Structures are given as structure tokens and as C-alpha cells.
Coordinates of N, CA, C and O in Angstrom, one line a residue:
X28 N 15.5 17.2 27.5 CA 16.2 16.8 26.3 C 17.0 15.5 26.4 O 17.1 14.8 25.5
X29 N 17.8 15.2 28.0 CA 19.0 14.0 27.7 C 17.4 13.2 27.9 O 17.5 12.3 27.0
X30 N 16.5 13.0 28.3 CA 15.6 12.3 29.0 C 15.3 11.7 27.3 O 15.6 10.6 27.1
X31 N 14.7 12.5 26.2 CA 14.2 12.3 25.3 C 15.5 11.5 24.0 O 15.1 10.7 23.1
X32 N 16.8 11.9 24.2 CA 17.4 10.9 23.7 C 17.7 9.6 24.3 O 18.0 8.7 23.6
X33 N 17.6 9.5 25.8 CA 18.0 8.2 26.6 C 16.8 7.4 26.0 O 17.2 6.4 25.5
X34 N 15.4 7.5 25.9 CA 14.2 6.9 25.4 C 14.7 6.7 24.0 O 15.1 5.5 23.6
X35 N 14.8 7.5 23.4 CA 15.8 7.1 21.7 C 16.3 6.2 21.8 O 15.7 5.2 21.4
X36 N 17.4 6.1 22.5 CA 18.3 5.0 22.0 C 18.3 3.7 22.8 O 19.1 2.8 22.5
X37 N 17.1 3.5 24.0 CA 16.7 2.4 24.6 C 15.8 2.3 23.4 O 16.0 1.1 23.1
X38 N 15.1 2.6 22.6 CA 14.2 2.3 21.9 C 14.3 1.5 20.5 O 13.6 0.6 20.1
X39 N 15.7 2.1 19.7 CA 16.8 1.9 19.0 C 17.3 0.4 19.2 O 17.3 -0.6 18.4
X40 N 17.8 0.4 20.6 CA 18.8 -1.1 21.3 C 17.7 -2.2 21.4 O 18.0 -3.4 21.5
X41 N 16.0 -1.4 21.3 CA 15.3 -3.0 21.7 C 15.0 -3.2 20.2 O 14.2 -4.1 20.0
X42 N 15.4 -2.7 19.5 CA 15.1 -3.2 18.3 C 15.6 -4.3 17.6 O 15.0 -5.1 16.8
X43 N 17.2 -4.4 18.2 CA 18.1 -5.5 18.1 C 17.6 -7.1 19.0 O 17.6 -8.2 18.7
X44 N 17.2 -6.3 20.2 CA 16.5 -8.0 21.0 C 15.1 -8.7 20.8 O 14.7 -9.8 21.3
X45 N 14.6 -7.7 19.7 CA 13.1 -8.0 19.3 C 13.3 -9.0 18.2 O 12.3 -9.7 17.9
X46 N 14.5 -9.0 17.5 CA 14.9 -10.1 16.7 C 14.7 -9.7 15.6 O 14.6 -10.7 14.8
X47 N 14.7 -8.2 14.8 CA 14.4 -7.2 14.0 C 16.1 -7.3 13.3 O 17.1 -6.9 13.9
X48 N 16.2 -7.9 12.0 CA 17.1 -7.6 11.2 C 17.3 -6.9 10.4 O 16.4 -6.2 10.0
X49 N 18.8 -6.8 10.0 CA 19.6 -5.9 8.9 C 18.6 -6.6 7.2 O 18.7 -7.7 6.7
X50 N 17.8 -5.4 6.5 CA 17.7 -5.9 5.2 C 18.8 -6.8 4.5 O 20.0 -6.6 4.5
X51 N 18.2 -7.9 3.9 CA 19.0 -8.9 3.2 C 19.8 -7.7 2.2 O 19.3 -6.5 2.1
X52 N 20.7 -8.0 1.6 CA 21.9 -6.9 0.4 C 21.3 -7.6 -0.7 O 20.8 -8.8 -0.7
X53 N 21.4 -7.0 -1.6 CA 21.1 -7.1 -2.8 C 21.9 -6.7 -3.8 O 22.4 -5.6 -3.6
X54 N 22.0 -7.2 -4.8 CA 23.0 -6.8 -6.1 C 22.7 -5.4 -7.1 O 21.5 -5.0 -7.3
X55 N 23.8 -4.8 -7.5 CA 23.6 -3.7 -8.5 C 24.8 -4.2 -9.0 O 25.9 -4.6 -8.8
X56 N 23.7 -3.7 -10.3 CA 24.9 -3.9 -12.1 C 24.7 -2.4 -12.4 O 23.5 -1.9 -12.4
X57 N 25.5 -1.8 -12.7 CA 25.5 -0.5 -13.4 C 26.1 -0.9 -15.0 O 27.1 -1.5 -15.4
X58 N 25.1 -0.4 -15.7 CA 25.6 -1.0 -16.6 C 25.6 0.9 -17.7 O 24.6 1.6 -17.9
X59 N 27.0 1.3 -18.2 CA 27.1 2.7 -19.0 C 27.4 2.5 -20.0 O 28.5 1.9 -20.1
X60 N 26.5 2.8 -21.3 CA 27.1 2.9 -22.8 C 26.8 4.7 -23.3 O 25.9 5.4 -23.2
X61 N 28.2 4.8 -23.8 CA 28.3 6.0 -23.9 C 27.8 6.0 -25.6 O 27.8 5.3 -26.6
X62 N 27.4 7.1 -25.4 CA 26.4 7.5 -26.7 C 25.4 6.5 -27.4 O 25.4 5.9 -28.5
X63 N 24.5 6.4 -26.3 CA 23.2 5.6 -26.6 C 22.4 6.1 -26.1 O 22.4 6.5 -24.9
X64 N 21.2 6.4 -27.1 CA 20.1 6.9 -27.1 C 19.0 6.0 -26.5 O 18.7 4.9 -27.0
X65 N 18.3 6.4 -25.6 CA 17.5 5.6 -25.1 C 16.1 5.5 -26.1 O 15.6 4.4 -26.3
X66 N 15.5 6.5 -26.6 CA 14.5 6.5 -27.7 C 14.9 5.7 -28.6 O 14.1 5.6 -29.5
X67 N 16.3 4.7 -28.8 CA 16.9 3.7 -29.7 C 16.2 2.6 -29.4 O 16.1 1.7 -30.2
X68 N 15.8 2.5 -28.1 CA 15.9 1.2 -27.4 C 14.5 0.5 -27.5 O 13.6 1.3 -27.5
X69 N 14.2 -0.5 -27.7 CA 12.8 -1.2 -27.0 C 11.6 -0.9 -26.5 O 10.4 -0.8 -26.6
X70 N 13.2 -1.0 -25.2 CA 12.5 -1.3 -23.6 C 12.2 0.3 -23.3 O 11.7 0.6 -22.1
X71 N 12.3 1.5 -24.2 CA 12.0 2.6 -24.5 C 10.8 3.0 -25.1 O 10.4 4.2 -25.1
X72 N 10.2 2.0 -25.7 CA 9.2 2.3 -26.9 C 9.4 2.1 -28.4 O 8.5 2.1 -29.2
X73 N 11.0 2.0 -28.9 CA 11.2 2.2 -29.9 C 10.7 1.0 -30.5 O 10.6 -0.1 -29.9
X74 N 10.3 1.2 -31.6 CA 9.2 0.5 -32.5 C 10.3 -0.7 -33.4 O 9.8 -1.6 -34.1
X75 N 11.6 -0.5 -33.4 CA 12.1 -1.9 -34.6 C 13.3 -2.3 -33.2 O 13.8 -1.7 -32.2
X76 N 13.2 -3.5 -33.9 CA 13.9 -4.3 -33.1 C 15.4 -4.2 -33.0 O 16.1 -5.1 -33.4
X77 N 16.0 -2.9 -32.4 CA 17.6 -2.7 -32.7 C 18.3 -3.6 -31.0 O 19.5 -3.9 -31.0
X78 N 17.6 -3.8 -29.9 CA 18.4 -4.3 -28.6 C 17.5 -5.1 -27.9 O 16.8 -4.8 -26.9
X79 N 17.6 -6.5 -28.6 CA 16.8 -7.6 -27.7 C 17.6 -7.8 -26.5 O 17.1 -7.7 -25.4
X80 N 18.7 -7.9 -26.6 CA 19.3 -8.3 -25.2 C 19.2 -7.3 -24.3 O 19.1 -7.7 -23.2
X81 N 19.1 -5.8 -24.6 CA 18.7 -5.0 -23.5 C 17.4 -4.9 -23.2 O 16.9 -4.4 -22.2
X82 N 16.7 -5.5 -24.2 CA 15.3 -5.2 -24.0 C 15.0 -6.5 -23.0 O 14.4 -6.3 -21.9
X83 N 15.5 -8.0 -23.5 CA 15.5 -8.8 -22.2 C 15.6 -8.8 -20.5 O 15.0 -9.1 -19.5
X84 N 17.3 -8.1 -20.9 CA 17.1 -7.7 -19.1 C 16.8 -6.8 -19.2 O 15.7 -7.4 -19.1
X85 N 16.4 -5.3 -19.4 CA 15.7 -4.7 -19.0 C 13.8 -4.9 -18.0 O 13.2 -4.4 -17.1
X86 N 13.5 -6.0 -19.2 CA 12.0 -6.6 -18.5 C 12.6 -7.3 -17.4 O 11.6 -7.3 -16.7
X87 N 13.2 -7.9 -16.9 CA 13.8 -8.5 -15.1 C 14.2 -7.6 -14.4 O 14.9 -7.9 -13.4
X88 N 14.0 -6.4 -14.7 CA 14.8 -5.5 -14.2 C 14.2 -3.8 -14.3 O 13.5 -3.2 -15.1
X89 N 15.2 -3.2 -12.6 CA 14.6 -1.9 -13.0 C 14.8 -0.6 -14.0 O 15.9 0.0 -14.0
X90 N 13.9 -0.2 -14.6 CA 14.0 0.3 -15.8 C 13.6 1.7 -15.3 O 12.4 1.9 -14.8
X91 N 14.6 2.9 -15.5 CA 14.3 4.3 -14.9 C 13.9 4.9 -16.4 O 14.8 5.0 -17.3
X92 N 12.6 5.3 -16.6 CA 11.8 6.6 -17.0 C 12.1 7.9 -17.6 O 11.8 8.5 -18.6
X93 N 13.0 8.3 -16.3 CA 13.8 10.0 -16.3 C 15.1 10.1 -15.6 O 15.4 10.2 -14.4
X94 N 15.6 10.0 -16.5 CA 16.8 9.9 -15.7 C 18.4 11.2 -16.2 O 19.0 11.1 -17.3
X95 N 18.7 12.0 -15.5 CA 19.7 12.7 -16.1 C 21.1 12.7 -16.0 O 21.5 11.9 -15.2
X96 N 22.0 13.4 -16.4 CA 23.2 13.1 -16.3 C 23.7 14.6 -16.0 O 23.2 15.6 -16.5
X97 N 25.0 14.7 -15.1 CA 25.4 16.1 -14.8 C 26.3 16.9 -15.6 O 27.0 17.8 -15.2
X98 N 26.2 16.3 -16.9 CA 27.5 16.5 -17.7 C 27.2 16.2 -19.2 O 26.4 15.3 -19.3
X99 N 27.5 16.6 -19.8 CA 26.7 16.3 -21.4 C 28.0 15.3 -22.0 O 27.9 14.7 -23.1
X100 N 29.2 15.2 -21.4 CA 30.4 14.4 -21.7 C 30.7 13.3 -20.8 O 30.4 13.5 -19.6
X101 N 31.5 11.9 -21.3 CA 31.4 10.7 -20.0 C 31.9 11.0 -19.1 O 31.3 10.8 -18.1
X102 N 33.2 11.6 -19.1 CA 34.0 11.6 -18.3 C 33.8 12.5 -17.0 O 34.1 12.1 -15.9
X103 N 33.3 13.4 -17.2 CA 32.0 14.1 -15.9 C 30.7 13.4 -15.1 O 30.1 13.2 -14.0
X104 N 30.8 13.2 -16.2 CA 29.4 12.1 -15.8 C 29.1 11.3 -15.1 O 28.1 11.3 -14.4
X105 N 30.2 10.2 -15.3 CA 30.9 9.0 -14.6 C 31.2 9.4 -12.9 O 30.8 8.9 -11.9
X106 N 32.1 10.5 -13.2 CA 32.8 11.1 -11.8 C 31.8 11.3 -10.9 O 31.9 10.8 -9.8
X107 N 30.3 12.3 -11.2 CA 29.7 12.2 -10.8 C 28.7 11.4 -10.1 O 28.0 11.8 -9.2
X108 N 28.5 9.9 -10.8 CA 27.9 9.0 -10.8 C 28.3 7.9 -9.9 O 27.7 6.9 -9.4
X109 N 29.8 8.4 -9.8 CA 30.0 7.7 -9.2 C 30.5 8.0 -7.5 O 30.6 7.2 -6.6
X110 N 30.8 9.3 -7.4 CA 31.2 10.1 -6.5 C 29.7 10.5 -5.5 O 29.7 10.5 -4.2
X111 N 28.5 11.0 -6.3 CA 27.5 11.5 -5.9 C 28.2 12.9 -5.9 O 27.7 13.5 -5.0
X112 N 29.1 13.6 -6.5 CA 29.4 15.3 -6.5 C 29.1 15.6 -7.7 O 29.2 14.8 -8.6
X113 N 28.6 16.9 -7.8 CA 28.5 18.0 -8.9 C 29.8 18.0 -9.6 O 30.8 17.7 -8.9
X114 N 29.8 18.4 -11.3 CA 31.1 18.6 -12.1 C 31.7 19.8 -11.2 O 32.9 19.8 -11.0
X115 N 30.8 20.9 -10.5 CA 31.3 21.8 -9.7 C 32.2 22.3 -8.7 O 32.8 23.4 -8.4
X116 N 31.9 20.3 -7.9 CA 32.5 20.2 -6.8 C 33.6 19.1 -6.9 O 34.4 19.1 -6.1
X117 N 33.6 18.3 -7.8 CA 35.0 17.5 -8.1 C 35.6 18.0 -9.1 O 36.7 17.4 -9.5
X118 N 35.0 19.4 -10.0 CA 35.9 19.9 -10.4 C 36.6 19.3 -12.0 O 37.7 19.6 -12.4
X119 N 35.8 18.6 -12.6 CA 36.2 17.4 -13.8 C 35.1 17.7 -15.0 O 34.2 17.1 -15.6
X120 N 35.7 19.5 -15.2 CA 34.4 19.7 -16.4 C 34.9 20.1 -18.1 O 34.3 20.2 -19.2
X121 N 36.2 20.1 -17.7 CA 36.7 20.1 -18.8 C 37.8 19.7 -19.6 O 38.8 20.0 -18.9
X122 N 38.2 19.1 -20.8 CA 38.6 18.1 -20.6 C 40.4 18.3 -20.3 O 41.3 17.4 -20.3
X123 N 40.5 19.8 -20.2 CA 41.9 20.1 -19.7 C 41.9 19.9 -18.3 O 43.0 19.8 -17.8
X124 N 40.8 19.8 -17.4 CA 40.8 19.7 -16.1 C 41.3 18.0 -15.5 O 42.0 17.5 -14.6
X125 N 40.8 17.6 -16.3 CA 41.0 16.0 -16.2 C 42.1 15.6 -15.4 O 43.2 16.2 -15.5
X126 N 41.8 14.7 -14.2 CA 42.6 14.5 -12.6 C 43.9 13.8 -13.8 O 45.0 13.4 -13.3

């Protein structure tokens, strides 16, 4: 077993002298509107023209399909979203709970 991690991590270390880099970083915009409907949108399918400008960046851009929320209210939602925890586990589900 130490035999099979010492090969690991010589294997790991030659990866740095092979001249093998860190992915370039890249930008994220989070962008949240509370009480918008996505079947509103465009860049959704919607048939009249109510959001050119989201419909613009949205075509430069990644556009999620399915996407859900942990909370049917922002302020759960958000915490979530932004924490990566369940309303469960940070505990922010009601709005007398509120940190």
C-alpha cells in the first residue's frame, strides 16, 4: 500500500516538470432576478419579444435548460446558492429564522 501511494505522488510531482499547467481561470457573472419566469424569456422559447438584452447575452453565453432552486423564496435560495447547503442545513427556511 505505502509502495502504491509513493508511485501516486511521484506521478502527481512529474506532472509539474512535464510542463503540464494550472487551467487558465475564467469569469462567472451570476446574474439573480427574483420573480422571473423563465417561459417569459426568449432565450426560453417565448414567442414575443419581452428580453432582448437577456436574450443577447444569453446567446454568448451559458444557458441552463433545468435548473432548480432549494427554496421557493429568495432568501433561502440565495443562502443556498451561495453556500452549496440545504435550507436544512443552514437553517434559513423561514422567514422568522432569518440570520
Amino acid at each position: 500500500m505505502k509502495a502504491l501511494r509513493s508511485a501516486a505522488l511521484l506521478a502527481l510531482g512529474g506532472l509539474g516538470a512535464c510542463g503540464a499547467r494550472p487551467p487558465e481561470p475564467f469569469n462567472v457573472l451570476l446574474v439573480s432576478i427574483d420573480t422571473l419566469r423563465a417561459d417569459r424569456l426568449g432565450c426560453y422559447g417565448y414567442e414575443r419579444e419581452t428580453s432582448p438584452g437577456i436574450d443577447r447575452f444569453a446567446s454568448r453565453s451559458v444557458l441552463f435548460a433545468d435548473a432548480r432552486a432549494e427554496s421557493s423564496w429568495t432568501i433561502p435560495s440565495h443562502v443556498s446558492l451561495l453556500s452549496g447547503l440545504h435550507p436544512r442545513t443552514h437553517r434559513v427556511e423561514r422567514p422568522e429564522l432569518r440570520p
